[in-house]
Coordinates of C-alpha atoms in Angstrom, one line a residue:
Chain A
M24 CA 56.7 -12.4 68.2
L25 CA 56.4 -15.1 65.6
L26 CA 53.0 -14.0 64.2
P27 CA 54.6 -12.4 61.0
I28 CA 55.3 -16.0 60.1
L29 CA 51.5 -16.5 59.3
P30 CA 51.3 -13.9 56.4
I31 CA 54.8 -14.9 55.2
V32 CA 53.8 -18.5 54.9
L33 CA 50.6 -17.5 53.3
A34 CA 52.5 -15.3 50.8
I35 CA 54.8 -18.1 49.9
W36 CA 52.0 -20.6 49.6
K37 CA 49.8 -18.4 47.5
R38 CA 52.9 -17.1 45.6
T39 CA 51.6 -13.5 46.0
Y40 CA 55.1 -12.2 46.4
K41 CA 55.2 -12.0 42.6
D42 CA 52.8 -9.1 42.7
A43 CA 54.7 -5.7 43.0
I44 CA 52.7 -4.4 46.0
L45 CA 52.5 -7.7 47.8
K46 CA 56.2 -8.2 47.2
T47 CA 57.0 -5.0 49.1
L48 CA 54.6 -6.2 51.8
F49 CA 56.4 -9.5 51.9
I50 CA 59.8 -7.7 52.4
Y51 CA 58.2 -5.7 55.2
L52 CA 57.0 -8.9 56.9
V53 CA 60.4 -10.5 56.6
I54 CA 62.0 -7.4 58.1
D55 CA 59.4 -7.3 60.9
L56 CA 60.1 -11.0 61.7
S57 CA 63.9 -10.4 61.6
C58 CA 63.6 -7.4 63.9
N59 CA 61.4 -9.3 66.4
L60 CA 63.9 -12.2 66.5
T61 CA 66.9 -9.8 66.9
E62 CA 65.1 -7.8 69.7
F63 CA 64.4 -11.1 71.5
I64 CA 68.0 -12.3 71.2
L65 CA 69.3 -8.9 72.4
A66 CA 67.0 -8.9 75.3
F67 CA 67.9 -12.5 76.1
I68 CA 71.6 -11.8 76.3
G69 CA 70.9 -8.6 78.3
L70 CA 71.6 -5.9 75.7
Y71 CA 69.6 -2.8 74.9
N72 CA 67.3 -3.3 72.0
I73 CA 65.4 0.0 72.0
W74 CA 67.6 1.5 69.2
L75 CA 66.3 -1.4 67.0
F76 CA 62.7 -0.3 67.8
N77 CA 63.4 3.2 66.7
T78 CA 65.2 2.1 63.5
F79 CA 62.4 -0.4 62.7
F80 CA 59.7 2.4 62.9
L81 CA 61.6 4.4 60.3
F82 CA 61.9 1.4 58.0
E83 CA 58.2 0.7 58.6
V84 CA 57.0 4.1 57.4
I85 CA 59.5 4.0 54.4
I86 CA 58.2 0.5 53.3
F87 CA 54.6 1.6 53.5
G88 CA 55.5 4.8 51.7
I89 CA 56.9 2.6 48.9
I90 CA 53.7 0.5 48.9
Y91 CA 51.6 3.6 48.6
T92 CA 53.7 5.1 45.8
Q93 CA 53.2 1.9 43.9
L94 CA 49.4 2.0 44.6
L95 CA 48.8 5.7 43.9
L96 CA 49.3 6.6 40.3
S97 CA 48.9 10.3 40.7
P98 CA 52.3 12.0 40.4
T99 CA 51.3 14.7 42.9
K100 CA 50.3 12.1 45.5
R101 CA 53.6 10.2 44.9
K102 CA 55.6 13.4 45.3
F103 CA 53.8 14.2 48.5
I104 CA 54.6 10.7 49.9
V105 CA 58.3 11.1 49.0
F106 CA 58.3 14.5 50.6
C107 CA 56.7 13.1 53.8
L108 CA 59.3 10.2 53.9
I109 CA 62.2 12.7 53.7
I110 CA 60.7 14.7 56.6
A111 CA 60.1 11.4 58.5
T112 CA 63.8 10.5 58.0
I113 CA 65.1 13.9 59.1
I114 CA 62.9 13.7 62.3
A115 CA 64.0 10.2 62.9
V116 CA 67.6 11.1 62.6
F117 CA 67.3 14.2 64.9
D118 CA 65.0 12.4 67.4
F119 CA 67.0 9.2 67.5
K120 CA 67.6 7.7 70.9
T121 CA 69.4 4.5 71.8
L122 CA 68.2 4.1 75.4
E123 CA 64.6 5.1 75.1
I124 CA 61.9 5.1 72.4
S125 CA 61.8 8.3 70.2
P126 CA 58.3 9.3 70.9
F127 CA 58.0 12.2 68.5
A128 CA 59.5 10.3 65.5
T129 CA 57.4 7.1 66.1
A130 CA 54.2 9.1 66.6
F131 CA 54.9 11.2 63.4
D132 CA 55.4 7.9 61.5
K133 CA 52.0 6.7 62.6
V134 CA 50.4 10.0 61.5
L135 CA 52.1 9.7 58.1
M136 CA 50.8 6.1 57.7
I137 CA 47.2 7.4 58.5
V138 CA 47.7 10.1 55.9
F139 CA 48.8 7.6 53.3
V140 CA 45.8 5.5 54.0
F141 CA 43.5 8.5 53.6
L142 CA 45.2 9.2 50.2
H143 CA 44.5 5.6 49.2
F144 CA 40.9 5.6 50.3
N145 CA 40.4 8.9 48.5
T146 CA 41.8 7.3 45.3
I147 CA 39.6 4.2 45.7
L148 CA 36.4 6.3 46.1
S149 CA 37.2 8.8 43.3
E150 CA 38.4 6.4 40.7
M151 CA 35.8 3.6 41.3
R152 CA 37.8 1.0 39.5
I153 CA 37.4 -1.8 42.0
K154 CA 34.4 -4.0 41.6
N155 CA 34.4 -5.5 45.1
I156 CA 36.5 -3.6 47.6
L157 CA 36.4 -6.6 50.1
L158 CA 38.4 -8.7 47.6
H159 CA 40.9 -6.0 46.9
P160 CA 44.3 -6.7 48.7
P161 CA 45.5 -3.0 48.9
F162 CA 42.2 -2.1 50.7
W163 CA 42.9 -4.7 53.4
I164 CA 46.5 -3.4 53.6
S165 CA 45.1 0.1 54.3
V166 CA 42.6 -1.3 56.8
G167 CA 45.5 -3.0 58.6
V168 CA 47.7 0.1 58.5
I169 CA 45.0 2.5 59.8
I170 CA 44.0 0.2 62.7
Y171 CA 47.7 -0.4 63.5
A172 CA 48.6 3.3 63.3
A173 CA 45.5 4.5 65.2
G174 CA 45.9 1.8 67.8
S175 CA 49.6 2.4 68.5
F176 CA 49.8 6.2 68.1
S177 CA 48.9 7.2 71.7
I178 CA 50.9 4.4 73.2
D179 CA 54.0 5.3 71.1
L180 CA 53.6 9.0 71.8
F181 CA 53.5 8.4 75.6
S182 CA 55.8 5.4 75.6
N183 CA 58.4 7.0 77.9
Y184 CA 55.7 7.8 80.4
I185 CA 54.4 4.2 80.2
F186 CA 57.9 2.8 80.6
N187 CA 58.5 4.8 83.7
D188 CA 55.0 4.1 85.2
S189 CA 54.1 1.0 87.3
D190 CA 54.7 -2.5 85.9
E191 CA 51.0 -3.0 85.8
T192 CA 50.4 0.0 83.5
F193 CA 53.4 -1.0 81.4
L194 CA 52.2 -4.5 80.9
F195 CA 48.6 -3.3 80.2
F196 CA 49.7 -1.0 77.3
L197 CA 52.3 -3.5 76.1
N198 CA 49.6 -6.2 75.8
M199 CA 47.3 -3.6 74.2
R200 CA 49.9 -2.8 71.6
R201 CA 50.5 -6.5 71.0
I202 CA 46.8 -7.1 70.4
V203 CA 46.9 -4.2 67.8
N204 CA 49.9 -5.8 66.2
I205 CA 48.2 -9.2 66.0
I206 CA 45.1 -7.6 64.4
F207 CA 47.4 -5.8 62.0
L208 CA 49.2 -9.0 60.9
L209 CA 45.9 -10.9 60.7
I210 CA 44.5 -8.2 58.4
L211 CA 47.6 -8.3 56.2
S212 CA 47.1 -12.1 56.0
V213 CA 43.6 -11.4 54.7
A214 CA 45.1 -9.0 52.1
I215 CA 47.3 -11.8 50.9
W216 CA 44.5 -14.3 51.0
V217 CA 42.0 -12.2 48.9
K218 CA 44.6 -11.7 46.1
K219 CA 43.3 -14.5 44.0
Y220 CA 39.7 -13.0 44.0
N221 CA 40.8 -9.5 43.2
I222 CA 38.9 -7.9 40.2
I223 CA 39.8 -4.5 39.0
E224 CA 37.6 -2.8 36.3
E225 CA 39.8 -1.5 33.6
Q226 CA 39.3 2.1 32.8
P227 CA 38.1 2.7 29.2
Chain B
M9 CA 38.0 15.6 87.9
I10 CA 40.7 15.0 85.4
P11 CA 41.3 11.2 84.7
S12 CA 44.8 9.8 85.3
P13 CA 47.3 9.8 82.3
D14 CA 46.9 6.0 81.9
I15 CA 43.1 6.4 81.4
Q16 CA 43.7 9.3 79.1
I17 CA 46.1 7.3 76.9
F18 CA 43.6 4.4 76.9
I19 CA 40.7 6.6 76.0
G20 CA 42.8 8.3 73.3
T21 CA 43.8 4.9 71.7
S22 CA 40.1 3.7 71.9
V23 CA 38.8 6.9 70.3
L24 CA 41.4 6.7 67.5
L25 CA 40.6 3.0 66.9
L26 CA 36.9 3.8 66.8
M27 CA 37.5 6.6 64.3
A28 CA 39.6 4.3 62.2
L29 CA 36.8 1.7 62.2
S30 CA 34.3 4.3 61.3
I31 CA 36.4 5.4 58.3
I32 CA 36.8 1.8 57.1
F33 CA 33.1 1.1 57.3
F34 CA 32.3 4.5 55.6
V35 CA 34.7 3.6 52.7
I36 CA 33.1 0.2 52.3
Y37 CA 29.6 1.6 52.4
Y38 CA 30.3 4.5 50.1
Q39 CA 32.2 2.4 47.6
Q40 CA 29.4 -0.2 47.4
K41 CA 26.8 2.5 47.0
Q42 CA 28.7 4.3 44.3
L43 CA 29.3 1.0 42.5
K44 CA 25.6 0.2 42.5
K45 CA 24.9 3.7 41.1
D46 CA 27.5 3.2 38.4
L47 CA 26.1 -0.2 37.5
Q48 CA 22.6 1.2 37.3
Q49 CA 23.8 4.0 35.0
Q50 CA 25.7 1.6 32.8
K51 CA 22.5 -0.5 32.6
Q52 CA 20.4 2.5 31.6
I53 CA 23.0 3.5 29.0
Q54 CA 22.9 -0.1 27.6
E55 CA 19.1 -0.1 27.6
L56 CA 19.2 3.2 25.7
K57 CA 21.7 1.8 23.2
N58 CA 19.5 -1.4 22.7
E59 CA 16.4 0.8 22.2
M60 CA 18.2 2.9 19.6
Q61 CA 19.4 -0.2 17.8
R62 CA 15.9 -1.6 17.9
Q63 CA 14.5 1.6 16.4
L64 CA 17.2 1.6 13.7
L65 CA 16.3 -2.0 12.8
E66 CA 12.6 -1.2 12.8
S67 CA 13.2 1.7 10.4
A68 CA 15.3 -0.5 8.2
L69 CA 12.6 -3.1 8.0
E70 CA 10.0 -0.5 7.4
V71 CA 12.0 1.0 4.5
Q72 CA 12.5 -2.6 3.2
E73 CA 8.7 -3.2 3.2
V74 CA 8.0 0.2 1.6
E75 CA 10.5 -0.6 -1.1
R76 CA 8.9 -4.1 -1.6
V77 CA 5.5 -2.4 -2.0
R78 CA 6.9 0.1 -4.6
I79 CA 8.5 -2.7 -6.6
A80 CA 5.4 -4.9 -6.4
K81 CA 3.3 -1.9 -7.6
D82 CA 5.6 -1.1 -10.4
L83 CA 5.7 -4.7 -11.5
H84 CA 2.0 -5.1 -11.4
D85 CA 0.9 -1.7 -12.7
E86 CA 3.6 -1.0 -15.3
V87 CA 5.4 -4.1 -16.4
G88 CA 2.3 -6.3 -15.9
A89 CA 0.1 -3.8 -17.8
M90 CA 2.7 -3.4 -20.6
L91 CA 2.8 -7.2 -21.0
S92 CA -1.0 -7.5 -21.1
V93 CA -1.2 -4.8 -23.7
T94 CA 1.6 -6.6 -25.7
K95 CA -0.4 -9.8 -25.4
M96 CA -3.6 -8.2 -26.7
S97 CA -1.7 -6.6 -29.6
F98 CA 0.0 -10.0 -30.3
N99 CA -3.4 -11.7 -30.4
Q100 CA -4.6 -9.2 -33.0
L101 CA -1.4 -9.9 -35.0
L102 CA -2.0 -13.7 -34.8
R103 CA -5.5 -13.4 -36.2
K104 CA -4.1 -11.6 -39.3
L105 CA -1.5 -14.4 -39.7
D106 CA -4.1 -17.2 -39.9
N107 CA -3.0 -18.2 -43.3
A108 CA 0.7 -18.7 -42.7
E109 CA 0.8 -21.9 -40.6
D110 CA 4.4 -21.7 -39.6
L111 CA 4.1 -18.2 -38.5
A112 CA 1.0 -19.0 -36.6
T113 CA 2.7 -21.8 -34.7
M114 CA 5.6 -19.5 -33.8
G115 CA 3.1 -16.9 -32.8
K116 CA 1.3 -19.3 -30.4
Q117 CA 4.5 -20.2 -28.8
T118 CA 5.4 -16.6 -28.3
R119 CA 1.9 -15.9 -26.8
E120 CA 2.4 -18.7 -24.3
L121 CA 5.7 -17.1 -23.3
L122 CA 3.9 -13.8 -22.8
E123 CA 1.3 -15.5 -20.7
Q124 CA 4.0 -17.1 -18.6
S125 CA 5.7 -13.8 -18.2
I126 CA 2.5 -12.1 -17.0
S127 CA 1.8 -14.8 -14.5
Q128 CA 5.4 -14.7 -13.2
V129 CA 5.1 -10.9 -12.8
R130 CA 1.9 -11.4 -10.8
R131 CA 3.4 -14.1 -8.7
I132 CA 6.5 -12.0 -7.9
S133 CA 4.3 -9.0 -7.2
K134 CA 2.2 -11.0 -4.8
E135 CA 5.2 -12.5 -3.0
L136 CA 6.8 -9.2 -2.5
V137 CA 3.7 -7.8 -0.7
P138 CA 1.4 -10.4 0.9
S139 CA -1.9 -8.8 0.0
T140 CA -3.8 -11.7 1.7
L141 CA -2.1 -10.7 5.0
E142 CA -3.2 -7.1 4.6
E143 CA -6.8 -8.0 3.7
F144 CA -7.6 -11.2 5.5
G145 CA -5.1 -11.5 8.4
L146 CA -2.4 -13.9 9.5
V147 CA -4.2 -17.2 9.6
S148 CA -5.5 -16.9 6.0
S149 CA -2.2 -15.6 4.6
V150 CA -0.3 -18.5 6.2
D151 CA -2.8 -21.0 5.0
E152 CA -2.6 -19.5 1.5
F153 CA 1.2 -19.5 1.6
I154 CA 1.6 -23.2 2.7
N155 CA -1.0 -24.3 0.1
K156 CA 1.0 -22.7 -2.6
V157 CA 4.3 -24.3 -1.3
H158 CA 2.5 -27.6 -1.0
L159 CA 1.4 -27.5 -4.6
A160 CA 4.9 -26.6 -5.8
S161 CA 6.7 -29.3 -3.7
S162 CA 6.1 -32.8 -2.3
T163 CA 6.2 -31.6 1.3
S164 CA 3.1 -32.0 3.4
F165 CA 1.9 -29.3 5.9
V166 CA -0.1 -29.5 9.1
F167 CA -1.3 -26.0 10.1
S168 CA -3.3 -25.5 13.3
H169 CA -4.3 -22.4 15.3
E170 CA -5.5 -22.3 18.9
G171 CA -7.1 -19.3 20.5
I172 CA -6.8 -17.4 17.2
D173 CA -9.9 -16.8 15.1
I174 CA -9.4 -17.0 11.3
K175 CA -10.4 -13.3 11.0
Q176 CA -8.5 -12.1 14.1
R177 CA -6.1 -9.3 13.5
F178 CA -3.0 -8.3 15.4
D179 CA -0.7 -5.4 15.1
K180 CA 0.6 -5.0 11.5
K181 CA 4.2 -5.3 12.6
I182 CA 3.5 -8.5 14.4
E183 CA 1.6 -10.1 11.6
L184 CA 4.2 -9.1 9.0
T185 CA 7.1 -10.4 11.2
I186 CA 5.4 -13.8 11.8
Y187 CA 4.6 -14.1 8.1
R188 CA 8.2 -13.3 7.1
L189 CA 9.5 -15.7 9.7
I190 CA 7.3 -18.4 8.3
Q191 CA 8.5 -17.7 4.8
E192 CA 12.1 -18.0 6.0
L193 CA 11.5 -21.1 8.1
V194 CA 9.7 -22.9 5.2
N195 CA 12.4 -21.9 2.8
N196 CA 15.1 -23.3 5.1
A197 CA 13.1 -26.5 5.7
L198 CA 12.7 -27.1 2.0
K199 CA 16.0 -25.9 0.7
H200 CA 18.5 -27.0 3.4
A201 CA 16.7 -29.6 5.6
E202 CA 14.8 -31.3 2.7
A203 CA 11.8 -31.8 5.1
K204 CA 9.0 -34.2 4.1
E205 CA 6.5 -32.9 6.7
I206 CA 6.2 -29.5 8.4
K207 CA 3.9 -28.8 11.3
L208 CA 3.0 -25.2 12.1
K209 CA 1.0 -24.1 15.1
L210 CA -0.2 -20.6 16.1
T211 CA -1.5 -20.1 19.6
S212 CA -2.6 -17.0 21.5
E213 CA -2.6 -17.1 25.3
N214 CA -1.9 -14.7 28.2
N215 CA -1.2 -11.7 25.9
K216 CA 1.3 -13.7 23.9
I217 CA 1.5 -15.2 20.5
L218 CA 3.2 -18.6 20.5
F219 CA 4.3 -20.1 17.2
S220 CA 5.8 -23.5 16.8
F221 CA 7.4 -24.8 13.6
I222 CA 8.5 -28.5 13.5
D223 CA 10.1 -30.2 10.5
D224 CA 11.3 -33.7 10.0
G225 CA 14.3 -32.6 7.9
K226 CA 18.1 -33.3 8.2
G227 CA 18.6 -31.0 11.3
F228 CA 21.7 -29.0 12.0
D229 CA 24.1 -28.0 14.7
F230 CA 22.6 -24.7 15.9
E231 CA 25.6 -23.2 17.5
T232 CA 27.9 -23.9 14.5
K233 CA 25.4 -22.5 12.1
R234 CA 24.9 -19.4 14.1
K235 CA 28.6 -18.6 14.3
D236 CA 29.0 -19.1 10.6
P237 CA 28.8 -15.6 9.0
K238 CA 27.3 -17.0 5.7
S239 CA 24.9 -19.7 6.8
G240 CA 23.9 -18.0 10.0
L241 CA 22.6 -14.9 8.3
G242 CA 19.0 -16.3 8.1
L243 CA 19.0 -17.1 11.8
R244 CA 20.3 -13.7 12.7
N245 CA 17.8 -12.0 10.5
M246 CA 15.0 -13.9 12.2
E247 CA 16.4 -12.8 15.6
S248 CA 16.7 -9.2 14.4
R249 CA 13.1 -9.1 13.1
L250 CA 11.9 -10.5 16.4
S251 CA 13.9 -8.1 18.5
V252 CA 12.0 -5.2 17.0
I253 CA 8.7 -6.5 18.4
N254 CA 10.4 -7.8 21.6
G255 CA 9.9 -11.4 20.6
S256 CA 12.1 -14.4 21.2
I257 CA 13.1 -17.4 19.3
N258 CA 14.3 -20.8 20.5
I259 CA 15.7 -23.4 18.1
E260 CA 16.3 -27.0 18.9
S261 CA 17.8 -29.2 16.2
I262 CA 19.2 -32.7 16.2
K263 CA 21.1 -34.0 13.2
G264 CA 19.0 -36.5 11.3
K265 CA 15.9 -35.9 13.5
G266 CA 14.6 -32.5 12.4
T267 CA 14.3 -29.0 13.9
K268 CA 11.9 -27.5 16.3
T269 CA 11.5 -23.7 16.4
L270 CA 9.5 -21.9 19.1
I271 CA 8.7 -18.2 18.8
E272 CA 7.1 -16.1 21.5
I273 CA 5.8 -12.6 20.9
P274 CA 4.2 -10.4 23.4
I275 CA 1.0 -8.7 22.1

C-alpha cells in the first residue's frame, strides 16, 4: 500500500519533479498513494471503496495519456492519444459501477496503456535520438507501464469472477496483482533514478 | 479437457507478461543494434571527410611546391642570367674607364653590388627548391642545411642518423615533409627560442621514420602557443604537413629548459 512512497521520496531527493514528464509521473504517484490510503481508510471503517478503484483507473489512463502526449512530439500521435482518452472517459462513465469493479472500462484502460507504450517504442526506434536506452527515464516508464498493463489486464477483465470465486482464488490473484504493482513501482523508481544519466542526441 | 477459468486467467496473464518482456528486450536489442550501425556510419563519414581534407591539403602543398620550383627556375634562369650578363657588360665598361679613377672606384662598388645580387638570387633559388634533397637524399640535404645555418649563426648542431644510409631514399613526399619540418623547427629554435645547441636525430625502424629535434632554447607553453592564432600557425602547419603522410608530432617544452620534438612517420 505504501510502496508509492519509494518513487515519491526518490523524486523529491533527486529533484526530478522539475522535469515535465517526471513531474506528471510524480503527480500520478501522489494520487496513487492518496487513493491507496483512502481505500484503506474506507475499508477500515466498513465503507465500500470499489467506486474509488474505478475512478482511479480512469485517472491513471488519463495521467499516462498526458505523459505520452508530452513524450511524443508527432501531432498525429498526440491527437490519437487525446481521442483514445475521450473514448476511455465515455466508456468509464457508461460502465461505472459503485459496488463492483467495472471490468470492461478497466481492461480497456490497460489496452490503451499498452497502445501508448507501443507508440513510444515506435518513436524511440524510428527517431534514434537516444544514446543509451537503459539510461532514458521515459523508456523505463514505458517498461513499467507495459508490464503493469499486461500483468493486470486479465485479472481486471475477470475481476468480478475472481471476486465471486473462492477466497483462495481471490487471494491468489490479489497477491499476483500486488506483485505486478510492486514491480511497476520499482521500475518507475528506476526511471526516476536514471534521470541524471540521461543522454539524448540532439537532432541536426 | 478445458482448464478451469482460474488457470485460464493465470495462463492469460503469464502469456501477456511474457509478450511484454519479449517486446521490451526486442526494443533494447534493436535500439542498441541500430545505434551501433549509426555510429559506424558516422565514423565512416568522418573518415571520408578526413581523407578528403587530407587530399585537399596534399594538393595545396603540391601546388605550393610546384610554384616554388617555378619561382626558383625563373629567378635562376631569367633574373640570374640577366644579372650575369649585366655583370659581364659592366666589366667591359670598367675596362674602358681605366683612366678615370673616381669612375673606376664607383664602378667597382657597383660590380660588387651586382655580385652580391647574383649570389642572393642563387641562394633564394636554392632555398626555394632543395636541389640537394632531390639529387642526394634526406641525410645529405639536412647535413648541408644545418652546415649553412651553422656558418650564418653561432648555434652548434649535432646531427646523427641511425638505420638510415647516407644515400638511402624515401618517398619524395616524406623526404620533402621532413626537410620542410626541419627548416621550420630550426627557424623557430633560432628566431624564437634563441637556442645555442640543437640536436637532430633521424632513425628508421619497424617501417617508421623517427625524427627527434632537441634544442636548449627558452622553451614555451605548448598549449598556449597552439591556441594562439598568430604564433600557433607554424605548429599547425607542421601538423597539417604531417597529416598528409599520416605522420604524428609530439612536442614537449619547458620554459627555460628547451624543447623536444618527436616526429613519427610510417614508411
